[in-house]
Tab-separated table of C-alpha atoms and ligand atoms in Angstrom:
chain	number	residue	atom	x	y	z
A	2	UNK	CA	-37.214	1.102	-11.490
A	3	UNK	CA	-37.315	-2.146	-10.367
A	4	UNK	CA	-34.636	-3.503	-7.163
A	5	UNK	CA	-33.622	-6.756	-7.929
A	6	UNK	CA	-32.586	-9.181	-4.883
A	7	UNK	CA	-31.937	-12.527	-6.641
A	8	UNK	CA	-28.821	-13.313	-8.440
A	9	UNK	CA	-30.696	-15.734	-10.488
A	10	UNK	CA	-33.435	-13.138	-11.385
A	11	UNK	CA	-30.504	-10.661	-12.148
A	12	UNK	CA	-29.349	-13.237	-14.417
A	13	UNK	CA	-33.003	-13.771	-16.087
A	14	UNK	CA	-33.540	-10.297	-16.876
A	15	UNK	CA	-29.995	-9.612	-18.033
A	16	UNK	CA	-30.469	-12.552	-20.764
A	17	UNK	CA	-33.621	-11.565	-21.861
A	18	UNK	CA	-32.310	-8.293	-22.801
A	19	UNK	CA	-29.575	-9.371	-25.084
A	20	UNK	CA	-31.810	-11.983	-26.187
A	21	UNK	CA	-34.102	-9.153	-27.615
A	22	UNK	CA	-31.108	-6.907	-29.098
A	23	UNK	CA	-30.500	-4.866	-26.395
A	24	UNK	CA	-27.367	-3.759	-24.632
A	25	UNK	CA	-26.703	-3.567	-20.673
A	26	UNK	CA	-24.515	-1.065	-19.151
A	27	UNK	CA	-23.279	-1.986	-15.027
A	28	UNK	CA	-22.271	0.221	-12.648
A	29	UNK	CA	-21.134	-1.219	-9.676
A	30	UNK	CA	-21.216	0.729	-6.161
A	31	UNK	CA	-21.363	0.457	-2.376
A	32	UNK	CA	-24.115	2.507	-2.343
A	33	UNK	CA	-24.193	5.727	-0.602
A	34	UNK	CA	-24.288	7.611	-4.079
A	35	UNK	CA	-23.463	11.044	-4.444
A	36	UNK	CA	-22.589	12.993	-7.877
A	37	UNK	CA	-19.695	10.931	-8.375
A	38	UNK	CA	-21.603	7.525	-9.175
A	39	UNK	CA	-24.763	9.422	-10.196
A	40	UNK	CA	-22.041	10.530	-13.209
A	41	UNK	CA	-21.662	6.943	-14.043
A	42	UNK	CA	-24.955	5.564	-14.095
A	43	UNK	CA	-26.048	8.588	-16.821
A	44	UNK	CA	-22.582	7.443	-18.644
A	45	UNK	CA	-23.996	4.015	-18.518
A	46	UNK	CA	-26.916	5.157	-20.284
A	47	UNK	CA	-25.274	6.817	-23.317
A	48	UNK	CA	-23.187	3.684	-23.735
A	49	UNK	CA	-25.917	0.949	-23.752
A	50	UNK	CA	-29.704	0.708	-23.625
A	51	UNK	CA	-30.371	-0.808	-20.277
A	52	UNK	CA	-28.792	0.178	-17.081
A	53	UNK	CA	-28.067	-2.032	-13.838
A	54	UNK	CA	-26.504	-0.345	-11.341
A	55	UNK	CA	-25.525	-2.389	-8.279
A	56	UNK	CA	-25.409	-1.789	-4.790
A	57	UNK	CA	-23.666	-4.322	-2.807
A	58	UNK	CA	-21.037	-3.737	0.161
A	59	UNK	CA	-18.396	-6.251	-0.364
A	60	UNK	CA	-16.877	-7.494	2.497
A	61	UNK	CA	-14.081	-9.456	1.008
A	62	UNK	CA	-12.986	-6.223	-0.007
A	63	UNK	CA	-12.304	-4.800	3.705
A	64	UNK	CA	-9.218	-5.748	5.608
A	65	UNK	CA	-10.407	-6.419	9.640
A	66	UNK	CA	-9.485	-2.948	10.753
A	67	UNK	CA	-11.053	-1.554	8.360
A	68	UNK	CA	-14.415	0.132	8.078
A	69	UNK	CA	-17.209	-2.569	6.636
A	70	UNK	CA	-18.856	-2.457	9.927
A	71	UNK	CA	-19.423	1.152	9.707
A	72	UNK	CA	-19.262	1.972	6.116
A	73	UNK	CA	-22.601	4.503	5.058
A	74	UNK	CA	-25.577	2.280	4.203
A	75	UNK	CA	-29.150	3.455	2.947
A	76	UNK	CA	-30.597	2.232	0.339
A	77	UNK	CA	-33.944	4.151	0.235
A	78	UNK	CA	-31.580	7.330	-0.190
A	79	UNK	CA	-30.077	5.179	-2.888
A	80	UNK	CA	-33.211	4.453	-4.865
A	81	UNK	CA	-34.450	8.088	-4.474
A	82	UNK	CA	-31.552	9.346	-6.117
A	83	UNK	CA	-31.509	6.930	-9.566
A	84	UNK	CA	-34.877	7.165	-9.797
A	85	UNK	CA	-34.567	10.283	-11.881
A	86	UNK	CA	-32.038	8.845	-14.136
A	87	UNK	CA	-34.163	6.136	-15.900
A	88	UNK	CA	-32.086	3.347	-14.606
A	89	UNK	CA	-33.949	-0.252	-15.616
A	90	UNK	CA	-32.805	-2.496	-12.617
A	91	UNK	CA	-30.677	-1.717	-9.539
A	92	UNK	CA	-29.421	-4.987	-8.146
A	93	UNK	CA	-28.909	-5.250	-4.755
A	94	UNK	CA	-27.969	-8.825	-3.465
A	95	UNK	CA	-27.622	-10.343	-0.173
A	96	UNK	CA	-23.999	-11.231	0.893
A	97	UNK	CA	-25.674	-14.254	1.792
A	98	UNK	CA	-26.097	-14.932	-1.706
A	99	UNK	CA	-23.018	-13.693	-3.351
A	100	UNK	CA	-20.874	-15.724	-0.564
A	101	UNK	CA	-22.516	-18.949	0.498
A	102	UNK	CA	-21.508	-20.744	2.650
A	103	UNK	CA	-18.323	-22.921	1.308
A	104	UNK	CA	-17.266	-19.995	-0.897
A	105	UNK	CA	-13.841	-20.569	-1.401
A	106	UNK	CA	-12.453	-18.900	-4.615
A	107	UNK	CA	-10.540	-15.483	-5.010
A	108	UNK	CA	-9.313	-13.617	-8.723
A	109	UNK	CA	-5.939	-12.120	-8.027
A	110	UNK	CA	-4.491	-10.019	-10.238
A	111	UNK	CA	-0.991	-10.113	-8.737
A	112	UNK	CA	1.185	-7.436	-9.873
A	113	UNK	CA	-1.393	-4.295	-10.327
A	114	UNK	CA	-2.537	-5.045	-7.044
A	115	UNK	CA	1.540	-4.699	-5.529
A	116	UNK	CA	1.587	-0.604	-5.540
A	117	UNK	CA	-0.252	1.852	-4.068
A	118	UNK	CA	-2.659	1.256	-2.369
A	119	UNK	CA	-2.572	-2.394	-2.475
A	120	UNK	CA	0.654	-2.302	-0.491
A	121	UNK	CA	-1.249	-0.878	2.932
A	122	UNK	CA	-4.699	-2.982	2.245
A	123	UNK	CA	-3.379	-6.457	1.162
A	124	UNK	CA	-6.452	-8.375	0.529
A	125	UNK	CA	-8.380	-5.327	-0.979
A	126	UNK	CA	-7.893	-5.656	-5.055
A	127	UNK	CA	-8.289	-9.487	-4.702
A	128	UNK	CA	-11.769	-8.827	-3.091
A	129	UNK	CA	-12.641	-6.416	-5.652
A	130	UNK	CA	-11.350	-8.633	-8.604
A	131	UNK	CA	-13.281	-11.381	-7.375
A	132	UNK	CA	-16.644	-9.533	-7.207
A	133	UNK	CA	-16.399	-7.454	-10.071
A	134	UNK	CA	-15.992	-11.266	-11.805
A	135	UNK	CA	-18.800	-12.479	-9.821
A	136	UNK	CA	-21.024	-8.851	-10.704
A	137	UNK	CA	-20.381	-9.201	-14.496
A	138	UNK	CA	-21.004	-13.470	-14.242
A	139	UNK	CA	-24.201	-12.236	-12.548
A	140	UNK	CA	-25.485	-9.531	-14.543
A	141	UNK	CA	-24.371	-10.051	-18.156
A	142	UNK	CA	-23.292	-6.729	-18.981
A	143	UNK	CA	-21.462	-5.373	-22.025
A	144	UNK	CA	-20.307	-2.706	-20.905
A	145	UNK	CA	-19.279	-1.775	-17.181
A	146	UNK	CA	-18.266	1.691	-16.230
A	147	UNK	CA	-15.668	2.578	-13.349
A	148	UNK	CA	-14.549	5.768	-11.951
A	149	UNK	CA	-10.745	6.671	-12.367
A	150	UNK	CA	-11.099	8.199	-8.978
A	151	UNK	CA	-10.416	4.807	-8.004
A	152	UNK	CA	-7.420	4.316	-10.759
A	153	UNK	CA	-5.769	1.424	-9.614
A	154	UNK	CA	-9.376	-0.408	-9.429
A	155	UNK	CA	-9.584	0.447	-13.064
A	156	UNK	CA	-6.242	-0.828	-13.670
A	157	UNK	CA	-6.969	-4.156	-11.984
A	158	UNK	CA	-10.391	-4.318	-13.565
A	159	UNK	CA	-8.992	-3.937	-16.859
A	160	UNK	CA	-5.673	-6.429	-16.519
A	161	UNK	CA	-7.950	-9.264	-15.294
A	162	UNK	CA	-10.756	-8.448	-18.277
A	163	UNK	CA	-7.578	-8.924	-20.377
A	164	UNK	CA	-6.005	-11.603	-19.137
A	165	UNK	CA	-9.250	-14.271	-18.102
A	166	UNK	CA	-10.872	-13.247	-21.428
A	167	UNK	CA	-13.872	-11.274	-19.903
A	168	UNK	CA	-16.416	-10.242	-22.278
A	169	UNK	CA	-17.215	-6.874	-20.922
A	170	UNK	CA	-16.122	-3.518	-22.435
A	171	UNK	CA	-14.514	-1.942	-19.425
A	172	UNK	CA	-15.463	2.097	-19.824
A	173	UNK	CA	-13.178	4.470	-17.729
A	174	UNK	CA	-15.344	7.789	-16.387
A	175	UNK	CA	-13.163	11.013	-15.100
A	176	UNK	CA	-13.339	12.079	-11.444
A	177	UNK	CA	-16.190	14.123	-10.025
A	178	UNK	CA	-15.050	16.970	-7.873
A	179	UNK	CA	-16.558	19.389	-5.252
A	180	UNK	CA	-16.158	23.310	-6.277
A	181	UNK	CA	-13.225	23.106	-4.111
A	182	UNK	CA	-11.533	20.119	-6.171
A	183	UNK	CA	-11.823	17.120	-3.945
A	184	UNK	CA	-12.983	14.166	-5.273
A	185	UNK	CA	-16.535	13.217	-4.181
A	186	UNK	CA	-16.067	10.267	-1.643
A	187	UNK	CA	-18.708	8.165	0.528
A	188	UNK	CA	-16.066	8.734	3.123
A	189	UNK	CA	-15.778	12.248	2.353
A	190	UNK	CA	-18.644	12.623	5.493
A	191	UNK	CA	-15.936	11.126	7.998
A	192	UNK	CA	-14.617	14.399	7.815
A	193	UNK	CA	-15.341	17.011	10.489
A	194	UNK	CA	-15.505	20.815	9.133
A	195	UNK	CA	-11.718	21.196	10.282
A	196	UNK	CA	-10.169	17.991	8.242
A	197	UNK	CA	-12.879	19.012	5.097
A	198	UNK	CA	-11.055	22.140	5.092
A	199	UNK	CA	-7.442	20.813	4.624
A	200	UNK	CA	-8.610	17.970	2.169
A	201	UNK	CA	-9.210	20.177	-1.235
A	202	UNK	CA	-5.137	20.511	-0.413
A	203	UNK	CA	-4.403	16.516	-1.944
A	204	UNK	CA	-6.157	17.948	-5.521
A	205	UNK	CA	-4.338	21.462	-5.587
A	206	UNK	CA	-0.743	19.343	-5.114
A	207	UNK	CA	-1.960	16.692	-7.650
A	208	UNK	CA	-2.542	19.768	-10.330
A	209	UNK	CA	0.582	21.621	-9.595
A	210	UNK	CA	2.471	18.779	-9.684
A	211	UNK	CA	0.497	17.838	-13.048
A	212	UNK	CA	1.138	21.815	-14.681
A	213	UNK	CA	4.997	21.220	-13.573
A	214	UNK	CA	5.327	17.917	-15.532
A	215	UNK	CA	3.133	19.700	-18.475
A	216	UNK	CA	6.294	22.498	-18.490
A	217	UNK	CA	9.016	20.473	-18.445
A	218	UNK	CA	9.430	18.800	-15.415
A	219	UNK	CA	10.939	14.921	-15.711
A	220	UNK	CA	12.658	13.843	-12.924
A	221	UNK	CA	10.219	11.697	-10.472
A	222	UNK	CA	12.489	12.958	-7.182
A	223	UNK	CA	11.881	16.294	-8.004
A	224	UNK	CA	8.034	15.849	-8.427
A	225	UNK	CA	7.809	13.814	-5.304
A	226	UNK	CA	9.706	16.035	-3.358
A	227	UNK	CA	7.999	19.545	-4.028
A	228	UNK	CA	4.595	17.387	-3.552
A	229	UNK	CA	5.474	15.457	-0.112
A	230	UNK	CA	6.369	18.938	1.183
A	231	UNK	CA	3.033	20.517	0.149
A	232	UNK	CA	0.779	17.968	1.427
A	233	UNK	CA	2.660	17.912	4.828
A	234	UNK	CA	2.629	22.001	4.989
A	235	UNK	CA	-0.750	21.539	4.159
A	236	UNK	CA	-1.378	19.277	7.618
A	237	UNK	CA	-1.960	16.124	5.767
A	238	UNK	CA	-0.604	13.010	6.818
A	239	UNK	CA	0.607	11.194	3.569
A	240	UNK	CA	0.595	7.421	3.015
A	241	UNK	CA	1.871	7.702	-0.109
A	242	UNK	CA	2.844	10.098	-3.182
A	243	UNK	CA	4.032	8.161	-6.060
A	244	UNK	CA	4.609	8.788	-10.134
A	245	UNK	CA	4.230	5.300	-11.437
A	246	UNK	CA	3.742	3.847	-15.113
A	247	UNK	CA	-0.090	4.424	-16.036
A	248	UNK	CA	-0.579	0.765	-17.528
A	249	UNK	CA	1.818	-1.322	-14.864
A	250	UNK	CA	1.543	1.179	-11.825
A	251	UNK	CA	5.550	0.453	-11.240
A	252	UNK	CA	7.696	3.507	-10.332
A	253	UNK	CA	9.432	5.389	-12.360
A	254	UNK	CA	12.415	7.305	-12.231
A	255	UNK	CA	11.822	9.669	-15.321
A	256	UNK	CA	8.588	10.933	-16.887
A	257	UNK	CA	9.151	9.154	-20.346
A	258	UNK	CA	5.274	8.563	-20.846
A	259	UNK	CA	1.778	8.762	-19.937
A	260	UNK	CA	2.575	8.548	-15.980
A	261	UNK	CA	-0.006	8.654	-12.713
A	262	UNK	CA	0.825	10.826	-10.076
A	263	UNK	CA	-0.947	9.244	-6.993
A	264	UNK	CA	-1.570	9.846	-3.585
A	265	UNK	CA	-3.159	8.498	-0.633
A	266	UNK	CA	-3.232	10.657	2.758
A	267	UNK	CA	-4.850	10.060	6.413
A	268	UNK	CA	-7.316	12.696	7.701
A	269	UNK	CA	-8.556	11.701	11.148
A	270	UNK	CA	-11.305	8.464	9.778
A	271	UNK	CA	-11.012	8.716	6.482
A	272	UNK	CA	-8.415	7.493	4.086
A	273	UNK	CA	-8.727	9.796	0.894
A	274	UNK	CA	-7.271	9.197	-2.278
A	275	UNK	CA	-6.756	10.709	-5.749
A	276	UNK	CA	-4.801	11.017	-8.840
A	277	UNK	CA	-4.010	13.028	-11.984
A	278	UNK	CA	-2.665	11.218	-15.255
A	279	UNK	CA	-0.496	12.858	-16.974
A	280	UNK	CA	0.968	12.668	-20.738
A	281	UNK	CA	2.980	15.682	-21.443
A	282	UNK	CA	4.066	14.115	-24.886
A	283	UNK	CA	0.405	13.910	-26.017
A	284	UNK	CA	0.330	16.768	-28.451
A	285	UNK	CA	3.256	15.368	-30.412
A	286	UNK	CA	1.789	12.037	-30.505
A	287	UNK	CA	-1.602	13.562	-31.783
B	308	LIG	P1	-17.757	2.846	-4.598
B	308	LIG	O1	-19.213	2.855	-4.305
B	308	LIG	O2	-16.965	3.819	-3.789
B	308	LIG	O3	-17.177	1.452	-4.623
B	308	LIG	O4	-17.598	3.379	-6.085
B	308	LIG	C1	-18.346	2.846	-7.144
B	308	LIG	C2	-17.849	3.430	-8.434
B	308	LIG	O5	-17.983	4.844	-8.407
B	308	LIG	C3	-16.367	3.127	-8.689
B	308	LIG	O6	-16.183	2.861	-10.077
B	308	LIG	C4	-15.709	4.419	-8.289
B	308	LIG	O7	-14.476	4.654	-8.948
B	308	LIG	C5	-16.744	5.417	-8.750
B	308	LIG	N1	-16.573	6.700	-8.077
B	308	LIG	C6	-16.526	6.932	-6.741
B	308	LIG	N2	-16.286	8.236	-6.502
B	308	LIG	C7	-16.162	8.837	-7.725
B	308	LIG	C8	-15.906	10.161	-8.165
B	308	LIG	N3	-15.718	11.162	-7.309
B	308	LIG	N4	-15.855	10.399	-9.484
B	308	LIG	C9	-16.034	9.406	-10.392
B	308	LIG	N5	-16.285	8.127	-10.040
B	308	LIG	C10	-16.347	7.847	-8.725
């Protein structure tokens, strides 16, 4: 496996492999892998013949008070861990290099970005946006393969892919869980034994909530209301619990289509999120 530092290297070997025929999956990730991006980077490799997974902590991504400063960082740990998984090049550049100095240009994608949680971390989807751009600019993939953990990333990846005329296949992968049901997390070990206890409570809610629409359940009050009050009787200190439009991520009022029910809660450090979608119409369409 071979750790790439140079963006124009990155670029060299990415070239030479669709020059000879070949295809090139990207995963891109903060590091600090657990099963959740480990998922991906074997997804990448049924989907393409060369894998480049990336490992790059973007800071345009983190608002001041947030946590880039102390965010989990070990790349050895990292290596160790794709090293089983026959990855071809993991791509780890200096933010030197991916932000000289006079950098001055930022993709916004300006209405997925408005909900959720875009409306408590302003300049968080632009910073993504912009280095997911600058990731698939540097690493010529076809394909690139994102976690719907992170939904609204998804959604944001996919809009500006759409609307800038990016040549990458965008390839959505489900949520890894822990036995329990919480979504695997690099923040997940800000959580002392107490708040890990309480967490698994944001999935249970999400699936209720899910098995109610599934039965019959329409209006968005009602949802919202039965889940608010199980995630606070559950000690969790919600940001938000929304059903919004799966494509636009607006409200909505009634479940008329494929909707997302999302939430976002506080738990001492971390900030956890997760989501269901939810299509209770899709056996008649089928
Ligand atoms: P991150 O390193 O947190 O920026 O995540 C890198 C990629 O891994 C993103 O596409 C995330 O959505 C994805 N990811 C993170 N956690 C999970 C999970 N539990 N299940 C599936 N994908 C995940």
């Amino acid at each position: 496996m071979d750790v790439v530092h140079s963006v124009d290297r990155m670029r060299e070997i990415s070239s030479s492999h669709r020059r000879a025929g070949e295809t090139v999956a990207l995963v891109p990730t903060m590091g600090a892998l657990h099963a959740g991006h480990l998922a991906l980077v074997r997804r990448a490799g049924s989907v393409a013949s060369r894998v480049v997974v990336s490992i790059f902590v973007n800071p345009s991504q983190f608002g001041p008070e947030e946590d880039l400063a102390s965010y989990p960082r070990d790349l050895q740990s990292d290596l160790a861990a794709l090293e089983p998984l026959g990855v071809d090049h993991v791509f780890n550049p200096d933010a030197s290099e991916v932000y000289p100095q006079g950098y001055q240009t930022r993709v916004r994608v300006t209405e997925v970005e408005n909900h959720l949680c875009g409306l408590s971390r302003p300049v968080h989807f632009s910073g993504v946006a912009t280095v997911v751009l600058k990731l698939f600019n540097m690493c010529l993939p076809d394909y690139a393969i994102f976690g719907m953990k992170d939904y609204q990333q998804v959604r944001v990846i996919e809009r500006m892919v759409q609307d800038l005329n990016v040549g990458v296949e965008i390839v959505r992968h489900p949520t890894v869980r822990e036995s329990d049901g919480l979504a695997m997390s690099s923040r997940n070990r800000y959580l002392t034994s107490d708040q890990r206890k309480r967490a698994p409570a944001i999935y249970a809610t999400l699936k209720r909530l899910k098995n109610d629409v599934m039965t019959g359940l329409r209006d968005a009050a009602v949802i919202l209301e039965r889940g608010r009050r199980e995630l606070t009787e559950a000690g969790l200190d919600l940001e938000y619990l929304n059903v919004c439009d799966a494509g636009t991520l607006d409200d909505v009022a009634r479940v008329e289509d494929t909707v997302l029910i999302a939430a976002a809660v506080r738990l001492g450090a971390a900030r956890l999120i997760d989501n269901v979608l939810v299509n209770p119409f899709e056996e008649e369409d089928a």
